[in-house]
Short mmCIF file of C-alpha atoms and ligand atoms in Angstrom, two decimals:
data_model
loop_
_atom_site.label_atom_id
_atom_site.label_comp_id
_atom_site.label_asym_id
_atom_site.label_seq_id
_atom_site.Cartn_x
_atom_site.Cartn_y
_atom_site.Cartn_z
CA MET Q 1 173.56 -3.44 -115.15
CA ASP Q 2 170.23 -1.65 -116.32
CA GLY Q 3 169.99 -0.27 -119.54
CA PRO Q 4 169.79 3.39 -120.48
CA ARG Q 5 166.61 5.18 -119.57
CA TRP Q 6 164.13 7.18 -121.80
CA TRP Q 7 166.35 10.52 -120.80
CA GLN Q 8 169.34 9.41 -122.14
CA GLU Q 9 167.99 8.39 -125.35
CA ALA Q 10 165.24 10.91 -125.95
CA VAL Q 11 165.70 13.64 -128.44
CA VAL Q 12 164.26 16.73 -126.25
CA TYR Q 13 162.57 19.95 -128.35
CA GLN Q 14 162.40 22.81 -126.72
CA VAL Q 15 158.94 24.06 -127.31
CA TYR Q 16 158.82 27.85 -126.98
CA PRO Q 17 154.96 28.34 -126.60
CA ARG Q 18 155.12 32.19 -127.12
CA SER Q 19 156.41 31.37 -130.53
CA PHE Q 20 154.95 28.29 -132.09
CA CYS Q 21 151.85 29.14 -133.63
CA ASP Q 22 148.76 31.28 -132.70
CA THR Q 23 145.37 29.91 -132.82
CA THR Q 24 143.55 32.89 -131.48
CA GLY Q 25 144.54 36.01 -133.69
CA ASP Q 26 145.98 37.81 -130.70
CA GLY Q 27 149.31 37.03 -132.09
CA VAL Q 28 150.98 34.81 -129.16
CA GLY Q 29 151.20 31.12 -129.42
CA ASP Q 30 149.45 29.01 -127.76
CA LEU Q 31 148.46 25.34 -126.13
CA ALA Q 32 146.05 24.52 -128.93
CA GLY Q 33 148.99 25.71 -131.40
CA ILE Q 34 151.79 22.97 -129.69
CA ARG Q 35 148.70 20.69 -129.82
CA ALA Q 36 147.60 21.30 -133.60
CA HIS Q 37 151.36 20.46 -134.41
CA LEU Q 38 152.09 17.18 -132.42
CA ASP Q 39 152.30 15.69 -135.61
CA TYR Q 40 154.83 17.46 -137.28
CA LEU Q 41 157.12 16.84 -133.95
CA VAL Q 42 156.90 13.02 -134.25
CA TRP Q 43 157.45 13.43 -138.29
CA LEU Q 44 160.64 14.72 -137.43
CA GLY Q 45 161.22 12.22 -134.59
CA VAL Q 46 161.57 13.69 -131.17
CA ASP Q 47 160.96 11.46 -127.90
CA ALA Q 48 160.11 14.57 -125.91
CA ILE Q 49 158.67 18.41 -125.83
CA TRP Q 50 160.11 20.61 -122.68
CA LEU Q 51 157.95 23.34 -122.87
CA SER Q 52 159.10 27.12 -122.06
CA PRO Q 53 156.72 28.71 -119.06
CA ILE Q 54 153.34 28.30 -119.31
CA CYS Q 55 152.22 28.73 -115.91
CA ARG Q 56 150.62 32.72 -114.74
CA SER Q 57 152.12 35.29 -114.96
CA PRO Q 58 153.46 38.89 -116.16
CA MET Q 59 156.09 38.70 -118.72
CA ALA Q 60 158.13 40.94 -117.79
CA ASP Q 61 160.66 38.35 -118.54
CA ALA Q 62 158.35 35.82 -121.07
CA GLY Q 63 156.58 33.75 -117.65
CA TYR Q 64 160.23 32.97 -116.26
CA ASP Q 65 158.03 35.65 -113.37
CA VAL Q 66 155.92 33.18 -112.58
CA SER Q 67 152.42 34.80 -110.26
CA ALA Q 68 150.93 31.21 -110.04
CA TYR Q 69 152.24 28.08 -110.07
CA ASP Q 70 149.13 26.42 -110.71
CA GLU Q 71 147.97 27.96 -113.20
CA ILE Q 72 147.78 28.06 -117.39
CA ASP Q 73 148.49 31.80 -118.04
CA PRO Q 74 145.74 32.79 -119.98
CA VAL Q 75 147.49 33.87 -122.84
CA PHE Q 76 148.63 30.07 -123.67
CA GLY Q 77 145.00 29.02 -122.59
CA THR Q 78 143.41 26.44 -119.74
CA LEU Q 79 144.24 24.04 -118.17
CA GLN Q 80 141.73 21.85 -119.90
CA ASP Q 81 144.27 22.73 -122.67
CA PHE Q 82 147.27 21.60 -120.75
CA ASP Q 83 145.32 18.37 -119.99
CA GLY Q 84 144.44 17.68 -123.78
CA LEU Q 85 148.33 18.69 -124.97
CA VAL Q 86 149.96 15.86 -122.25
CA ALA Q 87 146.82 13.61 -122.93
CA ASP Q 88 147.38 13.91 -127.16
CA ALA Q 89 151.83 14.03 -126.68
CA HIS Q 90 150.95 10.67 -124.08
CA ALA Q 91 149.50 9.16 -127.01
CA LEU Q 92 151.55 9.73 -129.80
CA GLY Q 93 154.58 8.57 -127.74
CA LEU Q 94 156.26 11.83 -127.07
CA LYS Q 95 157.33 13.08 -122.99
CA VAL Q 96 156.28 16.20 -121.81
CA LEU Q 97 158.78 18.30 -119.70
CA MET Q 98 157.55 21.76 -118.30
CA ASP Q 99 159.69 24.74 -117.09
CA TRP Q 100 160.13 25.04 -113.22
CA VAL Q 101 161.24 28.28 -112.20
CA PRO Q 102 162.62 28.02 -109.09
CA ASN Q 103 164.90 30.41 -107.78
CA HIS Q 104 162.03 33.42 -108.08
CA THR Q 105 158.85 34.79 -108.68
CA SER Q 106 157.18 37.60 -109.44
CA ILE Q 107 156.57 40.12 -107.65
CA GLU Q 108 153.04 39.32 -108.81
CA HIS Q 109 152.88 36.37 -106.66
CA ARG Q 110 150.36 36.68 -103.76
CA TRP Q 111 153.75 35.54 -101.78
CA PHE Q 112 155.52 38.34 -102.01
CA LEU Q 113 152.62 40.10 -100.13
CA GLU Q 114 151.00 37.51 -98.04
CA ARG Q 115 154.11 35.37 -97.66
CA PRO Q 116 157.17 37.85 -96.99
CA ASP Q 117 159.37 35.16 -95.25
CA PHE Q 118 159.17 33.25 -98.55
CA TYR Q 119 162.07 35.83 -99.71
CA VAL Q 120 165.33 37.42 -98.84
CA TRP Q 121 165.38 40.84 -96.80
CA VAL Q 122 168.05 43.27 -96.08
CA ASP Q 123 167.74 45.66 -93.36
CA GLY Q 124 169.95 49.18 -94.72
CA THR Q 125 168.88 52.16 -95.71
CA PRO Q 126 167.84 53.19 -99.05
CA ASP Q 127 171.56 54.95 -100.24
CA ARG Q 128 173.11 51.36 -100.39
CA PRO Q 129 172.24 48.34 -101.26
CA PRO Q 130 173.11 45.20 -99.36
CA ASN Q 131 176.52 44.35 -100.84
CA ASP Q 132 177.76 44.69 -104.39
CA TRP Q 133 176.03 41.74 -106.39
CA LEU Q 134 174.98 42.38 -110.34
CA ALA Q 135 171.24 41.55 -111.47
CA ALA Q 136 171.43 39.67 -115.01
CA LEU Q 137 169.46 41.67 -117.50
CA GLY Q 138 171.31 44.29 -117.46
CA GLY Q 139 169.60 45.52 -114.16
CA GLY Q 140 171.82 47.60 -112.19
CA ALA Q 141 172.40 46.29 -108.80
CA ALA Q 142 170.40 42.81 -107.38
CA TRP Q 143 168.65 44.80 -104.93
CA ALA Q 144 165.26 46.99 -104.82
CA TRP Q 145 164.61 49.13 -101.89
CA ASP Q 146 160.74 48.25 -100.74
CA THR Q 147 159.69 51.59 -99.71
CA HIS Q 148 156.23 49.79 -98.15
CA ARG Q 149 158.40 47.52 -95.53
CA GLY Q 150 162.20 49.79 -95.57
CA GLN Q 151 163.92 46.46 -96.37
CA TRP Q 152 165.83 45.18 -99.47
CA TYR Q 153 164.96 42.65 -101.15
CA LEU Q 154 166.94 40.44 -103.59
CA HIS Q 155 166.41 39.83 -107.30
CA LEU Q 156 169.36 38.34 -109.23
CA PHE Q 157 167.57 39.12 -112.24
CA LEU Q 158 164.93 41.54 -113.18
CA THR Q 159 163.25 43.64 -110.39
CA GLU Q 160 159.86 41.76 -111.00
CA GLN Q 161 161.30 38.88 -110.12
CA ALA Q 162 161.76 38.35 -106.06
CA ASP Q 163 164.49 35.98 -105.30
CA LEU Q 164 162.74 32.39 -103.03
CA ASP Q 165 164.45 32.24 -99.51
CA TRP Q 166 165.02 27.99 -99.82
CA SER Q 167 166.93 27.98 -96.49
CA ASN Q 168 162.84 28.43 -95.30
CA PRO Q 169 161.71 25.01 -94.79
CA ALA Q 170 157.85 26.59 -95.58
CA VAL Q 171 159.86 27.82 -99.31
CA VAL Q 172 161.16 23.86 -99.84
CA GLU Q 173 157.14 22.68 -99.22
CA ALA Q 174 155.32 24.77 -101.20
CA MET Q 175 157.54 24.66 -104.14
CA HIS Q 176 157.74 21.08 -104.11
CA ALA Q 177 153.60 21.45 -103.98
CA THR Q 178 153.99 22.93 -106.98
CA LEU Q 179 155.92 20.28 -108.27
CA ARG Q 180 153.76 17.15 -107.74
CA PHE Q 181 150.75 19.66 -108.98
CA TRP Q 182 152.15 19.33 -112.27
CA LEU Q 183 153.66 15.77 -111.85
CA ASP Q 184 150.16 14.75 -110.98
CA ARG Q 185 148.89 16.04 -113.74
CA GLY Q 186 150.89 13.39 -115.59
CA VAL Q 187 153.68 15.80 -116.66
CA ASP Q 188 157.44 14.22 -117.54
CA GLY Q 189 159.38 15.62 -115.57
CA PHE Q 190 161.22 19.40 -115.80
CA ARG Q 191 163.36 22.09 -116.90
CA LEU Q 192 164.10 23.69 -114.08
CA ASP Q 193 165.56 27.65 -114.58
CA VAL Q 194 168.53 28.38 -113.15
CA VAL Q 195 168.99 25.57 -110.62
CA HIS Q 196 172.05 25.95 -108.87
CA CYS Q 197 171.43 29.51 -107.50
CA ILE Q 198 168.66 27.46 -104.89
CA GLY Q 199 170.72 27.56 -102.15
CA LYS Q 200 172.21 30.89 -101.34
CA GLY Q 201 169.05 31.13 -98.30
CA HIS Q 202 169.53 33.71 -96.57
CA ASP Q 203 172.92 34.17 -95.14
CA LEU Q 204 174.19 35.42 -98.37
CA PRO Q 205 177.67 34.23 -99.86
CA VAL Q 206 181.11 36.11 -99.79
CA LEU Q 207 181.40 36.86 -103.85
CA SER Q 208 185.23 38.55 -105.21
CA PRO Q 209 184.37 41.67 -107.18
CA GLU Q 210 184.33 39.91 -110.75
CA GLN Q 211 181.98 36.99 -109.60
CA ALA Q 212 180.10 39.72 -108.07
CA ALA Q 213 179.20 40.99 -110.83
CA LYS Q 214 177.83 37.86 -111.95
CA PRO Q 215 176.52 36.19 -109.78
CA VAL Q 216 174.05 33.90 -111.40
CA GLU Q 217 177.54 32.31 -112.97
CA ALA Q 218 179.22 31.82 -109.58
CA LEU Q 219 176.86 30.24 -106.90
CA ASP Q 220 177.49 26.96 -106.23
CA LEU Q 221 177.49 26.15 -102.81
CA ALA Q 222 176.62 23.32 -100.63
CA TYR Q 223 173.24 23.61 -99.77
CA THR Q 224 171.82 24.16 -103.39
CA HIS Q 225 172.90 19.87 -103.32
CA THR Q 226 171.01 19.28 -100.29
CA LEU Q 227 168.32 21.16 -102.17
CA LEU Q 228 168.81 18.99 -105.43
CA GLN Q 229 168.75 16.15 -103.21
CA GLY Q 230 165.43 16.53 -101.82
CA ILE Q 231 163.57 18.16 -105.16
CA ARG Q 232 164.80 14.53 -106.57
CA SER Q 233 162.94 11.99 -103.58
CA VAL Q 234 159.82 14.75 -105.36
CA LEU Q 235 160.36 13.24 -108.62
CA ASP Q 236 161.51 10.05 -107.47
CA GLU Q 237 158.03 9.53 -106.08
CA TYR Q 238 156.60 9.69 -109.84
CA PRO Q 239 158.16 7.05 -111.82
CA ASP Q 240 160.15 7.14 -115.05
CA THR Q 241 160.40 10.84 -114.60
CA THR Q 242 163.56 13.24 -115.30
CA SER Q 243 164.75 16.86 -114.33
CA VAL Q 244 167.04 18.83 -117.06
CA GLY Q 245 168.73 21.72 -114.64
CA GLU Q 246 170.07 24.57 -115.87
CA VAL Q 247 173.57 25.23 -114.06
CA TYR Q 248 174.54 28.43 -116.02
CA LEU Q 249 178.14 27.17 -114.38
CA LEU Q 250 180.59 27.56 -117.03
CA ASP Q 251 182.69 24.84 -116.00
CA THR Q 252 181.94 21.27 -117.20
CA ALA Q 253 183.96 20.02 -113.74
CA ARG Q 254 181.65 21.61 -111.76
CA VAL Q 255 178.51 21.45 -113.66
CA ALA Q 256 179.15 17.12 -113.10
CA THR Q 257 178.47 17.74 -109.70
CA TYR Q 258 174.93 18.51 -110.41
CA TYR Q 259 174.49 14.91 -110.78
CA GLY Q 260 174.87 14.19 -107.34
CA THR Q 261 175.78 10.39 -106.05
CA PRO Q 262 174.39 7.01 -106.71
CA GLU Q 263 173.91 7.11 -102.81
CA ALA Q 264 172.40 10.88 -102.99
CA PRO Q 265 171.34 11.44 -106.43
CA GLU Q 266 170.48 14.94 -108.03
CA LEU Q 267 169.59 16.00 -111.49
CA HIS Q 268 168.82 13.33 -114.27
CA LEU Q 269 170.93 15.33 -116.26
CA SER Q 270 172.10 18.91 -116.69
CA PHE Q 271 172.66 21.79 -119.30
CA ASN Q 272 176.37 22.18 -119.98
CA PHE Q 273 177.00 25.53 -121.86
CA PRO Q 274 180.99 25.40 -122.90
CA GLY Q 275 179.46 23.45 -125.70
CA LEU Q 276 176.70 26.05 -126.79
CA TRP Q 277 178.90 28.52 -126.34
CA ALA Q 278 182.18 27.14 -128.55
CA PRO Q 279 182.71 29.13 -131.95
CA TRP Q 280 183.19 26.43 -135.23
CA ASP Q 281 186.49 25.67 -134.68
CA ALA Q 282 187.55 22.22 -133.98
CA ALA Q 283 190.69 22.80 -131.41
CA VAL Q 284 187.64 24.15 -128.85
CA TRP Q 285 185.03 21.74 -129.60
CA ARG Q 286 187.45 18.65 -128.86
CA THR Q 287 188.36 20.27 -126.16
CA ARG Q 288 184.71 21.18 -124.91
CA ILE Q 289 184.01 16.77 -125.75
CA ASP Q 290 187.30 15.80 -124.17
CA GLU Q 291 185.83 17.85 -120.71
CA VAL Q 292 182.79 16.20 -121.23
CA GLU Q 293 183.88 13.05 -121.84
CA GLN Q 294 186.17 12.98 -119.03
CA HIS Q 295 183.72 14.88 -116.31
CA LEU Q 296 180.62 13.10 -117.49
CA ALA Q 297 181.15 9.45 -117.92
CA GLY Q 298 180.87 7.70 -114.79
CA PRO Q 299 177.14 6.25 -113.56
CA GLY Q 300 174.58 8.70 -113.75
CA ARG Q 301 176.35 11.38 -115.01
CA TRP Q 302 174.90 11.56 -118.76
CA PRO Q 303 176.33 14.64 -120.98
CA THR Q 304 173.69 16.95 -122.17
CA TRP Q 305 174.18 19.18 -125.66
CA VAL Q 306 173.12 22.22 -127.44
CA LEU Q 307 173.25 24.47 -129.99
CA SER Q 308 170.76 27.01 -129.55
CA ASN Q 309 168.02 27.89 -126.86
CA HIS Q 310 165.74 30.83 -126.17
CA ASP Q 311 168.71 32.80 -124.64
CA VAL Q 312 171.51 33.36 -127.22
CA PRO Q 313 171.95 34.17 -130.57
CA ARG Q 314 170.89 31.03 -132.91
CA HIS Q 315 173.72 28.62 -134.12
CA ARG Q 316 172.88 29.42 -137.49
CA THR Q 317 173.13 33.16 -136.38
CA ARG Q 318 176.68 32.57 -134.69
CA TYR Q 319 178.33 30.71 -137.02
CA ALA Q 320 176.95 32.50 -140.27
CA SER Q 321 176.80 29.89 -142.22
CA GLU Q 322 174.00 27.39 -143.12
CA ALA Q 323 177.13 25.14 -143.85
CA ARG Q 324 178.48 25.87 -140.89
CA SER Q 325 174.71 24.77 -139.13
CA ARG Q 326 174.24 21.54 -140.97
CA ALA Q 327 177.34 20.42 -139.72
CA ALA Q 328 176.62 20.88 -136.49
CA ALA Q 329 173.30 19.79 -136.62
CA VAL Q 330 175.36 16.15 -137.06
CA LEU Q 331 177.61 16.22 -134.22
CA LEU Q 332 174.20 17.21 -131.74
CA ALA Q 333 172.75 14.35 -133.19
CA THR Q 334 175.29 11.76 -132.92
CA LEU Q 335 177.92 12.73 -129.25
CA ARG Q 336 177.50 11.10 -126.04
CA GLY Q 337 174.35 12.65 -124.65
CA THR Q 338 171.29 13.70 -125.04
CA PRO Q 339 170.65 16.67 -127.34
CA PHE Q 340 168.80 19.45 -126.69
CA LEU Q 341 166.87 20.83 -130.16
CA PHE Q 342 165.43 24.31 -130.07
CA ALA Q 343 162.34 25.00 -132.20
CA GLY Q 344 162.55 26.25 -135.65
CA GLU Q 345 166.43 25.52 -135.46
CA GLU Q 346 165.62 22.50 -137.48
CA LEU Q 347 164.66 24.99 -140.33
CA GLY Q 348 167.82 26.51 -139.90
CA LEU Q 349 166.24 29.85 -138.66
CA GLU Q 350 168.57 32.89 -138.18
CA ASP Q 351 168.01 35.01 -135.04
CA ALA Q 352 164.97 38.22 -136.40
CA VAL Q 353 165.73 41.68 -136.31
CA VAL Q 354 163.69 43.09 -134.31
CA PRO Q 355 162.95 47.40 -134.76
CA SER Q 356 163.83 48.92 -131.13
CA GLN Q 357 159.83 49.79 -131.02
CA GLN Q 358 159.30 46.28 -131.31
CA ARG Q 359 161.49 45.19 -128.30
CA VAL Q 360 159.91 42.87 -126.08
CA ASP Q 361 163.10 41.21 -123.39
CA PRO Q 362 164.45 43.65 -121.09
CA GLY Q 363 168.16 41.10 -121.79
CA GLY Q 364 167.84 41.89 -125.18
CA ARG Q 365 167.11 38.17 -126.58
CA ASP Q 366 164.17 38.92 -128.40
CA GLY Q 367 166.04 37.45 -131.86
CA CYS Q 368 165.73 33.83 -131.37
CA ARG Q 369 162.22 33.85 -130.01
CA ALA Q 370 160.31 35.17 -133.24
CA PRO Q 371 157.66 33.37 -134.22
CA LEU Q 372 157.90 29.80 -136.69
CA PRO Q 373 156.86 29.83 -139.86
CA TRP Q 374 154.82 27.11 -141.24
CA THR Q 375 153.95 28.22 -144.19
CA ALA Q 376 155.00 29.48 -147.03
CA ASP Q 377 152.17 32.41 -147.07
CA GLU Q 378 152.63 36.09 -145.55
CA GLY Q 379 150.29 34.18 -142.81
CA HIS Q 380 153.04 31.68 -142.38
CA GLY Q 381 150.00 29.35 -140.65
CA TRP Q 382 149.08 31.52 -137.64
CA ALA Q 383 145.75 32.77 -136.86
CA GLY Q 384 145.82 36.41 -138.73
CA GLY Q 385 147.49 39.57 -136.82
CA ASP Q 386 150.77 41.27 -136.54
CA PRO Q 387 153.26 37.88 -134.44
CA TRP Q 388 154.37 39.15 -130.93
CA LEU Q 389 157.70 39.43 -132.91
CA PRO Q 390 159.04 40.43 -136.47
CA TRP Q 391 158.90 36.68 -138.35
CA PRO Q 392 162.68 36.40 -138.71
CA PRO Q 393 164.68 36.54 -142.57
CA ASP Q 394 163.33 34.57 -145.23
CA ALA Q 395 160.45 32.80 -142.85
CA GLY Q 396 158.59 31.65 -146.79
CA LEU Q 397 161.25 30.14 -147.89
CA ARG Q 398 162.40 28.29 -144.13
CA SER Q 399 159.07 27.71 -143.12
CA VAL Q 400 157.59 24.06 -142.84
CA ALA Q 401 155.53 23.50 -145.78
CA THR Q 402 158.01 24.95 -148.28
CA GLN Q 403 161.31 22.16 -146.64
CA GLN Q 404 159.25 19.28 -145.94
CA GLY Q 405 158.42 19.52 -149.60
CA ASP Q 406 162.69 20.14 -150.48
CA GLU Q 407 164.38 16.30 -150.25
CA GLY Q 408 167.69 18.41 -149.93
CA SER Q 409 166.46 20.88 -146.28
CA MET Q 410 167.74 21.76 -143.34
CA LEU Q 411 164.48 19.93 -142.28
CA TRP Q 412 165.07 17.03 -143.67
CA LEU Q 413 168.64 16.94 -142.59
CA TYR Q 414 167.20 16.73 -138.96
CA GLN Q 415 164.22 14.35 -140.12
CA ARG Q 416 167.31 11.96 -141.56
CA LEU Q 417 169.53 12.37 -138.01
CA LEU Q 418 167.08 11.82 -135.78
CA ALA Q 419 165.68 8.38 -137.67
CA ALA Q 420 169.30 7.63 -137.83
CA ARG Q 421 169.86 7.93 -134.28
CA ARG Q 422 166.43 6.33 -133.40
CA GLY Q 423 167.90 3.58 -135.85
CA SER Q 424 171.14 2.53 -134.28
CA SER Q 425 172.21 1.40 -130.38
CA ALA Q 426 175.68 3.30 -131.26
CA LEU Q 427 174.26 6.52 -131.81
CA ARG Q 428 171.52 6.47 -128.84
CA HIS Q 429 173.95 5.09 -125.57
CA GLY Q 430 177.37 3.81 -127.34
CA THR Q 431 180.30 4.42 -126.60
CA PHE Q 432 182.61 7.57 -127.67
CA ALA Q 433 186.27 6.88 -128.82
CA TRP Q 434 188.05 10.21 -130.99
CA LEU Q 435 190.19 9.08 -134.26
CA PRO Q 436 193.00 10.29 -135.96
CA SER Q 437 192.16 13.35 -138.25
CA PRO Q 438 193.76 16.42 -139.76
CA PRO Q 439 193.17 18.69 -136.65
CA ASP Q 440 190.24 20.69 -138.07
CA VAL Q 441 188.56 17.27 -138.83
CA LEU Q 442 186.74 16.23 -135.23
CA ALA Q 443 186.65 11.97 -136.33
CA TYR Q 444 184.98 9.59 -133.91
CA GLU Q 445 183.34 6.76 -133.56
CA ARG Q 446 180.04 5.65 -131.60
CA ALA Q 447 180.24 1.38 -130.43
CA ALA Q 448 177.50 -0.14 -128.68
CA GLY Q 449 177.90 -3.87 -128.91
CA PRO Q 450 178.35 -4.76 -133.24
CA ASP Q 451 176.56 -1.69 -133.75
CA ARG Q 452 178.67 0.88 -134.19
CA ARG Q 453 179.09 4.68 -136.53
CA VAL Q 454 182.01 6.91 -137.84
CA VAL Q 455 181.54 10.49 -137.14
CA LEU Q 456 183.50 12.71 -139.79
CA VAL Q 457 183.23 16.66 -139.45
CA ASN Q 458 185.67 19.27 -141.43
CA GLN Q 459 185.35 22.18 -139.40
CA GLY Q 460 187.96 24.00 -141.48
CA ALA Q 461 187.72 25.79 -144.43
CA ILE Q 462 189.14 23.56 -146.67
CA SER Q 463 188.02 19.92 -148.03
CA ALA Q 464 189.46 17.20 -145.84
CA SER Q 465 189.50 13.64 -146.09
CA VAL Q 466 190.36 10.56 -142.80
CA GLU Q 467 191.73 7.16 -143.59
CA LEU Q 468 189.23 4.75 -141.97
CA ALA Q 469 190.29 1.24 -141.36
CA GLY Q 470 187.67 -1.05 -143.46
CA ASP Q 471 184.79 0.18 -145.37
CA TRP Q 472 182.56 2.82 -144.35
CA GLU Q 473 179.59 4.00 -146.62
CA VAL Q 474 177.47 7.05 -146.17
CA GLU Q 475 174.51 6.91 -144.07
CA ILE Q 476 173.76 10.97 -143.84
CA ALA Q 477 175.01 13.51 -144.90
CA SER Q 478 174.92 16.99 -144.28
CA ASP Q 479 175.11 18.28 -147.81
CA HIS Q 480 172.80 15.11 -149.04
CA CYS Q 481 175.90 15.17 -151.47
CA SER Q 482 179.32 14.30 -149.59
CA THR Q 483 181.13 11.08 -149.94
CA ALA Q 484 183.59 9.82 -147.43
CA ALA Q 485 186.41 10.06 -149.26
CA GLU Q 486 186.10 13.76 -149.57
CA LEU Q 487 184.44 16.33 -147.17
CA ALA Q 488 183.89 19.71 -148.14
CA ALA Q 489 184.38 22.15 -146.19
CA ALA Q 490 181.55 22.61 -143.58
CA VAL Q 491 180.46 19.44 -144.16
CA ALA Q 492 179.90 16.99 -141.58
CA VAL Q 493 178.76 12.84 -142.38
CA VAL Q 494 177.64 9.82 -140.80
CA LEU Q 495 179.16 6.91 -141.51
CA ARG Q 496 178.05 2.81 -141.13
CA PRO Q 497 180.42 0.20 -141.89
CA ALA Q 498 180.04 -1.27 -145.72
CA LEU Q 499 178.67 -4.95 -146.40
CA GLY Q 500 181.67 -6.99 -146.04
CA ASN Q 501 182.64 -4.57 -143.15
CA LYS Q 502 182.88 -7.27 -140.34
CA GLY Q 503 184.06 -5.12 -137.50
CA GLY Q 504 187.29 -3.94 -135.55
CA PRO Q 505 187.69 -0.50 -135.51
CA ALA Q 506 187.83 2.63 -137.62
CA GLY Q 507 190.96 4.49 -136.77
CA VAL Q 508 194.47 3.71 -138.71
C1 LIG M 601 167.03 30.95 -117.19
C2 LIG M 601 166.09 31.38 -118.54
C3 LIG M 601 165.88 32.67 -119.24
C4 LIG M 601 165.21 33.56 -117.51
C5 LIG M 601 166.11 33.97 -116.30
C6 LIG M 601 165.55 34.30 -115.44
O1 LIG M 601 168.59 32.05 -117.60
O2 LIG M 601 166.28 30.67 -119.10
O3 LIG M 601 164.92 33.30 -120.18
O4 LIG M 601 165.74 34.74 -117.66
O5 LIG M 601 166.33 32.14 -116.60
O6 LIG M 601 164.33 33.02 -114.72
#
């Protein structure tokens, strides 16, 4: 049996480049800013970084509207900066994943003019779109009328983002070339943006009215799997590379199919967003975890876990409590699967309040994208000038520098959790089993050979306790002080066998 692959044991950290650190004074983060803080990421204990889009873009959708797949947008720096970043990251043992946007390009991409056959055009009249599909990000119809061509083009997102027609072999070839361009520069893999949508081709499927209102959450087509097998073959030309798909289907059984089969593999990893949307409620979390254990347990189907990203309010904001978000961090770091952190969650950042005149994103997602405060002073370690979005609340107190100086901080909790994970094969790749517990407490055991950990997460509003067989001691407590015997509300602990505990299951 092969051992676990690096992406199964890794902790991946999503860098949102616009908001990480600005070194030029234009208020937008850049590659040099990321490079300058790689040592912080090593201290934190992550294994890989995923960079949200940095390719050339008119930024109608913050870089998810690519106008050149083989160029770095000047706001972030140059290809030379990028090569330097990858070299530095690799020297520090960090893998680098790019964001790859295969479903659509910017209408400013030269293909849109030069290769109209790359896109989904439909004849018609300007008064009636070809079907009732609606665009994501509040854009009305998923169709735009092009007066010059006298045809409609499809855009599942903004009008500025035209959908590619992957049923055209020339699109497949051109997009594979964009992967090879970055793989040749040494990247370790990609996050694949809304990749479950690419198989729609020119003959669009019929969707029910409910599905047509949100096609991005409904498209689940056989041809996408064929395309993913092709993408996987490109990645497999480069040893040890990986992929994580943004499969935005809120159904874990469906998501699982995007890993393909051992004979015809597709994604190495896939996001599975039902967990992201789970409220702070033990019954819901139990169901979400059961779904993962049921559908993402076979060979080649390794789960992922994510609490926050650049598209949704941060979990610190959603859960409306620091204690809960600390306990959630324990879940993220100890469930079976690859955890993805969104930059700033380790600081317990809340979403910024963005006044209407400062709003940037047409999809209303600015709050979670606020800049990262590095230092407590007014400039927060950025090069000066107003950042492109306002700072998050309590930016000084939440800054990296302030929290590194306080061993009881959220930041130290993340650091300890990732160190504990690194030191325990049970946490990194062990089995998962529930333990008997009161309804509001999630209690589970992870085990790999003799290495074992027990995790207790109290999602209730009152303190609770769990009876365990054998002696266990607290390795980490989300409040830095709880004991296993009594778990306060919204507290989680990681337990390790105490001296003298010679093994055997923890359940009574
Ligand atoms: C994905 C991205 C999101 C973007 C959309 C369109 O969902 O995460 O930020 O707006 O795709 O590319």
